Amino acid sequence: EAQVTQNPRYLITVTGKKLTVTCSQNMNHEYMSWYRQDPGLGLRQIYYSMNVEVTDKGDVPEGYKVSRKEKRNFPLILESPSPNQTSLYFCASRRQGAGVNTEAFFGQGTRLTVV
Amino acid sequence: RKEVEQDPGPFNVPEGATVAFNCTYSNSASQSFFWYRQDCRKEPKLLMSVYSSGNEDGRFTAQLNRASQYISLLIRDSKLSDSATYLCVVNGGWGKFQFGAGTQVVVTP
């Protein structure tokens, strides 16, 4: 089954304690990205990757890091989480390009609370 | 101006009625378009791609108007299960998708 898997689904942590949210896809997609979703603001892109070892900032990259060492994995790292990073996070993957077969597939989301 | 704009709603629709709403985009070079459905605090799921000539999938019809730079979604014979937020997604090409903030639809008995 084609899927994007995120872990953990729920996480409560304290300010400053480094954490990693994992994301893995089994569709051999080149393109992967991370979003955060906050009430009234919609989905905002944090980072994206167009292929292995190729990553770039999205709209709200401050406070986040990513890596793409393998095609299937794209972890999101918060080196020093702060309360304003409390949010719902989604990982997504899709084929590269701009045609109609480039729809994105989303992970189930990670609800992060930083206290 | 946001790159993709949607009326946030909510659109309150009686069961069995028709509802339609639009999404405007600012990048005239955008090449592909999608409607996603998102249930409360769950992941967005693809509802349908939007083709240049318009397309239909059961009770759902999507249209693209490149001249005026908008896409539309029409839901016929609304069901209670259609209650959700509908996200407009625009693929501008090399790089990232642009998401609208979503249109909330509430179907009432």
mmCIF file of C-alpha atoms in Angstrom:
data_model
loop_
_atom_site.group_PDB
_atom_site.id
_atom_site.type_symbol
_atom_site.label_atom_id
_atom_site.label_comp_id
_atom_site.label_asym_id
_atom_site.label_seq_id
_atom_site.Cartn_x
_atom_site.Cartn_y
_atom_site.Cartn_z
ATOM 1 C CA GLU A 1 0.000 0.000 0.000
ATOM 2 C CA ALA A 2 1.299 3.411 -0.987
ATOM 3 C CA GLN A 3 1.798 5.476 2.100
ATOM 4 C CA VAL A 4 3.648 8.169 3.971
ATOM 5 C CA THR A 5 4.410 7.260 7.569
ATOM 6 C CA GLN A 6 5.122 9.819 10.255
ATOM 7 C CA ASN A 7 6.173 9.193 13.821
ATOM 8 C CA PRO A 8 5.301 9.998 16.465
ATOM 9 C CA ARG A 9 1.635 10.920 16.044
ATOM 10 C CA TYR A 10 1.524 12.851 19.286
ATOM 11 C CA LEU A 11 4.359 14.426 21.233
ATOM 12 C CA ILE A 12 4.535 16.661 24.273
ATOM 13 C CA THR A 13 7.967 18.017 25.049
ATOM 14 C CA VAL A 14 9.673 20.766 26.995
ATOM 15 C CA THR A 15 11.303 23.890 25.668
ATOM 16 C CA GLY A 16 14.832 23.295 24.458
ATOM 17 C CA LYS A 17 14.783 19.506 24.303
ATOM 18 C CA LYS A 18 15.844 18.383 20.855
ATOM 19 C CA LEU A 19 13.417 16.186 18.981
ATOM 20 C CA THR A 20 13.080 14.488 15.619
ATOM 21 C CA VAL A 21 9.911 13.642 13.736
ATOM 22 C CA THR A 22 10.444 10.887 11.218
ATOM 23 C CA CYS A 23 8.841 10.604 7.795
ATOM 24 C CA SER A 24 9.122 7.726 5.377
ATOM 25 C CA GLN A 25 7.457 7.053 2.016
ATOM 26 C CA ASN A 26 7.299 3.876 -0.052
ATOM 27 C CA MET A 27 6.383 5.368 -3.433
ATOM 28 C CA ASN A 28 9.907 6.197 -4.645
ATOM 29 C CA HIS A 29 8.942 9.869 -4.814
ATOM 30 C CA GLU A 30 11.657 12.389 -5.459
ATOM 31 C CA TYR A 31 9.924 15.289 -3.762
ATOM 32 C CA MET A 32 9.232 15.425 -0.033
ATOM 33 C CA SER A 33 8.186 18.293 2.170
ATOM 34 C CA TRP A 34 7.165 19.304 5.670
ATOM 35 C CA TYR A 35 4.253 21.538 6.583
ATOM 36 C CA ARG A 36 2.830 22.963 9.722
ATOM 37 C CA GLN A 37 -0.827 23.757 10.105
ATOM 38 C CA ASP A 38 -2.142 26.312 12.538
ATOM 39 C CA PRO A 39 -5.737 27.514 12.975
ATOM 40 C CA GLY A 40 -6.609 30.191 10.449
ATOM 41 C CA LEU A 41 -3.249 29.966 8.681
ATOM 42 C CA GLY A 42 -3.630 26.865 6.571
ATOM 43 C CA LEU A 43 -0.689 24.688 5.582
ATOM 44 C CA ARG A 44 2.665 26.426 5.536
ATOM 45 C CA GLN A 45 5.718 24.793 4.084
ATOM 46 C CA ILE A 46 8.731 24.448 6.370
ATOM 47 C CA TYR A 47 11.302 22.697 4.179
ATOM 48 C CA TYR A 48 11.256 20.657 1.030
ATOM 49 C CA SER A 49 13.583 18.300 -0.792
ATOM 50 C CA MET A 50 13.676 17.604 -4.508
ATOM 51 C CA ASN A 51 15.940 14.585 -4.155
ATOM 52 C CA VAL A 52 18.604 12.955 -2.000
ATOM 53 C CA GLU A 53 20.948 15.532 -0.480
ATOM 54 C CA VAL A 54 18.921 18.398 -2.001
ATOM 55 C CA THR A 55 16.905 20.430 0.490
ATOM 56 C CA ASP A 56 15.630 23.988 0.556
ATOM 57 C CA LYS A 57 13.728 26.344 2.806
ATOM 58 C CA GLY A 58 10.027 26.803 2.532
ATOM 59 C CA ASP A 59 8.014 29.672 3.941
ATOM 60 C CA VAL A 60 8.629 29.126 7.662
ATOM 61 C CA PRO A 61 12.013 27.381 8.116
ATOM 62 C CA GLU A 62 13.230 29.155 11.266
ATOM 63 C CA GLY A 63 13.855 26.768 14.134
ATOM 64 C CA TYR A 64 13.797 23.637 11.976
ATOM 65 C CA LYS A 65 16.307 21.432 10.215
ATOM 66 C CA VAL A 66 15.910 18.574 7.774
ATOM 67 C CA SER A 67 18.066 16.008 6.065
ATOM 68 C CA ARG A 68 17.607 13.746 3.053
ATOM 69 C CA LYS A 69 20.233 11.036 3.160
ATOM 70 C CA GLU A 70 17.969 8.420 1.608
ATOM 71 C CA LYS A 71 15.198 8.846 -0.905
ATOM 72 C CA ARG A 72 12.497 7.369 1.298
ATOM 73 C CA ASN A 73 13.240 9.287 4.521
ATOM 74 C CA PHE A 74 12.937 12.964 5.353
ATOM 75 C CA PRO A 75 13.187 13.655 9.098
ATOM 76 C CA LEU A 76 12.285 16.991 10.649
ATOM 77 C CA ILE A 77 14.558 18.126 13.456
ATOM 78 C CA LEU A 78 13.797 20.724 16.106
ATOM 79 C CA GLU A 79 17.127 21.456 17.768
ATOM 80 C CA SER A 80 15.683 23.651 20.501
ATOM 81 C CA PRO A 81 11.888 23.594 20.421
ATOM 82 C CA SER A 82 9.952 26.596 21.638
ATOM 83 C CA PRO A 83 6.246 26.983 22.497
ATOM 84 C CA ASN A 84 5.572 28.799 19.203
ATOM 85 C CA GLN A 85 6.396 25.533 17.433
ATOM 86 C CA THR A 86 3.363 23.911 18.975
ATOM 87 C CA SER A 87 1.440 22.866 15.900
ATOM 88 C CA LEU A 88 0.141 20.060 13.717
ATOM 89 C CA TYR A 89 2.846 18.846 11.345
ATOM 90 C CA PHE A 90 2.437 16.978 8.093
ATOM 91 C CA CYS A 91 4.979 15.291 5.898
ATOM 92 C CA ALA A 92 4.140 14.867 2.228
ATOM 93 C CA SER A 93 5.674 13.266 -0.823
ATOM 94 C CA ARG A 94 4.972 13.417 -4.540
ATOM 95 C CA ARG A 95 6.512 12.844 -7.920
ATOM 96 C CA GLN A 96 8.691 15.631 -9.198
ATOM 97 C CA GLY A 97 7.343 17.876 -11.921
ATOM 98 C CA ALA A 98 4.265 19.928 -12.653
ATOM 99 C CA GLY A 99 1.806 17.620 -14.392
ATOM 100 C CA VAL A 100 -1.499 16.289 -13.186
ATOM 101 C CA ASN A 101 0.082 13.115 -11.782
ATOM 102 C CA THR A 102 2.033 15.036 -9.201
ATOM 103 C CA GLU A 103 -0.534 14.980 -6.423
ATOM 104 C CA ALA A 104 0.866 14.970 -2.908
ATOM 105 C CA PHE A 105 0.405 12.154 -0.419
ATOM 106 C CA PHE A 106 0.360 13.113 3.221
ATOM 107 C CA GLY A 107 1.372 11.400 6.403
ATOM 108 C CA GLN A 108 -1.165 11.161 9.203
ATOM 109 C CA GLY A 109 0.262 14.139 11.026
ATOM 110 C CA THR A 110 2.178 14.779 14.230
ATOM 111 C CA ARG A 111 0.571 16.863 16.911
ATOM 112 C CA LEU A 112 3.391 18.563 18.773
ATOM 113 C CA THR A 113 3.012 20.490 22.012
ATOM 114 C CA VAL A 114 5.999 22.359 23.451
ATOM 115 C CA VAL A 115 5.596 23.484 27.031
ATOM 116 C CA ARG B 1 -1.852 39.174 -1.641
ATOM 117 C CA LYS B 2 -1.837 35.455 -0.930
ATOM 118 C CA GLU B 3 -0.814 33.219 -3.818
ATOM 119 C CA VAL B 4 -3.866 31.008 -3.406
ATOM 120 C CA GLU B 5 -7.050 32.374 -1.893
ATOM 121 C CA GLN B 6 -10.224 30.663 -0.817
ATOM 122 C CA ASP B 7 -13.404 31.798 0.875
ATOM 123 C CA PRO B 8 -13.067 30.242 4.343
ATOM 124 C CA GLY B 9 -16.835 29.751 4.713
ATOM 125 C CA PRO B 10 -18.464 28.015 6.400
ATOM 126 C CA PHE B 11 -20.873 27.106 3.657
ATOM 127 C CA ASN B 12 -23.913 25.680 5.388
ATOM 128 C CA VAL B 13 -25.673 23.373 2.955
ATOM 129 C CA PRO B 14 -28.881 21.395 3.429
ATOM 130 C CA GLU B 15 -28.529 17.720 2.697
ATOM 131 C CA GLY B 16 -29.288 17.064 -0.959
ATOM 132 C CA ALA B 17 -28.482 20.596 -2.094
ATOM 133 C CA THR B 18 -25.709 21.807 -4.367
ATOM 134 C CA VAL B 19 -22.787 23.910 -3.210
ATOM 135 C CA ALA B 20 -20.021 25.513 -5.214
ATOM 136 C CA PHE B 21 -16.988 27.545 -4.317
ATOM 137 C CA ASN B 22 -13.919 28.955 -5.985
ATOM 138 C CA CYS B 23 -10.236 29.332 -5.439
ATOM 139 C CA THR B 24 -8.132 32.049 -7.064
ATOM 140 C CA TYR B 25 -4.414 31.835 -7.732
ATOM 141 C CA SER B 26 -1.912 34.521 -8.583
ATOM 142 C CA ASN B 27 0.806 32.652 -10.506
ATOM 143 C CA SER B 28 -0.245 32.573 -14.138
ATOM 144 C CA ALA B 29 2.460 29.969 -14.838
ATOM 145 C CA SER B 30 0.816 27.418 -12.549
ATOM 146 C CA GLN B 31 0.564 24.112 -14.289
ATOM 147 C CA SER B 32 -1.550 21.740 -12.270
ATOM 148 C CA PHE B 33 -4.343 22.051 -9.800
ATOM 149 C CA PHE B 34 -5.970 19.840 -7.212
ATOM 150 C CA TRP B 35 -8.762 19.750 -4.692
ATOM 151 C CA TYR B 36 -8.043 18.062 -1.389
ATOM 152 C CA ARG B 37 -10.419 17.213 1.395
ATOM 153 C CA GLN B 38 -9.377 17.563 5.015
ATOM 154 C CA ASP B 39 -11.378 16.303 7.956
ATOM 155 C CA CYS B 40 -10.829 17.915 11.312
ATOM 156 C CA ARG B 41 -7.149 17.708 12.287
ATOM 157 C CA LYS B 42 -6.499 14.815 9.910
ATOM 158 C CA GLU B 43 -4.256 14.650 6.884
ATOM 159 C CA PRO B 44 -5.435 16.170 3.611
ATOM 160 C CA LYS B 45 -6.502 13.607 1.059
ATOM 161 C CA LEU B 46 -6.760 14.052 -2.680
ATOM 162 C CA LEU B 47 -10.331 14.578 -3.808
ATOM 163 C CA MET B 48 -9.610 15.179 -7.469
ATOM 164 C CA SER B 49 -7.178 16.685 -9.901
ATOM 165 C CA VAL B 50 -8.467 19.553 -12.024
ATOM 166 C CA TYR B 51 -8.033 19.216 -15.760
ATOM 167 C CA SER B 52 -8.055 22.045 -18.269
ATOM 168 C CA SER B 53 -11.323 20.890 -19.806
ATOM 169 C CA GLY B 54 -12.996 20.392 -16.461
ATOM 170 C CA ASN B 55 -13.755 17.024 -14.975
ATOM 171 C CA GLU B 56 -16.317 15.194 -12.963
ATOM 172 C CA ASP B 57 -16.076 12.448 -10.393
ATOM 173 C CA GLY B 58 -19.469 11.285 -9.252
ATOM 174 C CA ARG B 59 -21.165 14.168 -7.471
ATOM 175 C CA PHE B 60 -18.070 16.385 -7.696
ATOM 176 C CA THR B 61 -17.237 18.652 -10.616
ATOM 177 C CA ALA B 62 -14.066 20.687 -10.933
ATOM 178 C CA GLN B 63 -13.443 23.496 -13.394
ATOM 179 C CA LEU B 64 -10.382 25.512 -14.325
ATOM 180 C CA ASN B 65 -10.522 29.032 -15.713
ATOM 181 C CA ARG B 66 -7.001 30.017 -16.725
ATOM 182 C CA ALA B 67 -8.005 33.416 -18.095
ATOM 183 C CA SER B 68 -9.411 34.509 -14.753
ATOM 184 C CA GLN B 69 -7.042 32.331 -12.752
ATOM 185 C CA TYR B 70 -9.444 30.393 -10.638
ATOM 186 C CA ILE B 71 -10.608 26.843 -10.094
ATOM 187 C CA SER B 72 -13.961 25.780 -8.782
ATOM 188 C CA LEU B 73 -15.507 22.809 -7.049
ATOM 189 C CA LEU B 74 -19.181 21.925 -7.207
ATOM 190 C CA ILE B 75 -20.777 19.285 -5.016
ATOM 191 C CA ARG B 76 -24.180 17.989 -6.059
ATOM 192 C CA ASP B 77 -26.671 16.122 -3.876
ATOM 193 C CA SER B 78 -24.648 16.923 -0.754
ATOM 194 C CA LYS B 79 -24.295 14.202 1.862
ATOM 195 C CA LEU B 80 -23.664 14.628 5.568
ATOM 196 C CA SER B 81 -20.325 12.915 4.968
ATOM 197 C CA ASP B 82 -19.277 15.750 2.645
ATOM 198 C CA SER B 83 -18.818 18.004 5.668
ATOM 199 C CA ALA B 84 -15.132 18.848 5.645
ATOM 200 C CA THR B 85 -12.643 21.523 4.698
ATOM 201 C CA TYR B 86 -11.746 21.624 1.019
ATOM 202 C CA LEU B 87 -8.249 22.735 0.157
ATOM 203 C CA CYS B 88 -7.283 24.188 -3.172
ATOM 204 C CA VAL B 89 -3.741 23.261 -4.237
ATOM 205 C CA VAL B 90 -1.788 24.838 -7.043
ATOM 206 C CA ASN B 91 1.434 23.428 -8.463
ATOM 207 C CA GLY B 92 3.465 26.313 -9.813
ATOM 208 C CA GLY B 93 6.064 24.045 -11.351
ATOM 209 C CA TRP B 94 9.566 23.364 -10.125
ATOM 210 C CA GLY B 95 9.399 23.603 -6.365
ATOM 211 C CA LYS B 96 6.497 23.793 -4.028
ATOM 212 C CA PHE B 97 2.801 23.436 -3.981
ATOM 213 C CA GLN B 98 0.753 26.411 -2.882
ATOM 214 C CA PHE B 99 -2.140 25.655 -0.573
ATOM 215 C CA GLY B 100 -5.230 27.669 0.021
ATOM 216 C CA ALA B 101 -6.353 28.026 3.622
ATOM 217 C CA GLY B 102 -9.430 25.941 2.901
ATOM 218 C CA THR B 103 -13.192 26.310 2.534
ATOM 219 C CA GLN B 104 -15.300 24.755 5.245
ATOM 220 C CA VAL B 105 -18.482 22.991 4.175
ATOM 221 C CA VAL B 106 -21.096 21.952 6.692
ATOM 222 C CA VAL B 107 -23.921 19.767 5.419
ATOM 223 C CA THR B 108 -26.966 19.836 7.653
ATOM 224 C CA PRO B 109 -29.817 17.295 7.884
#
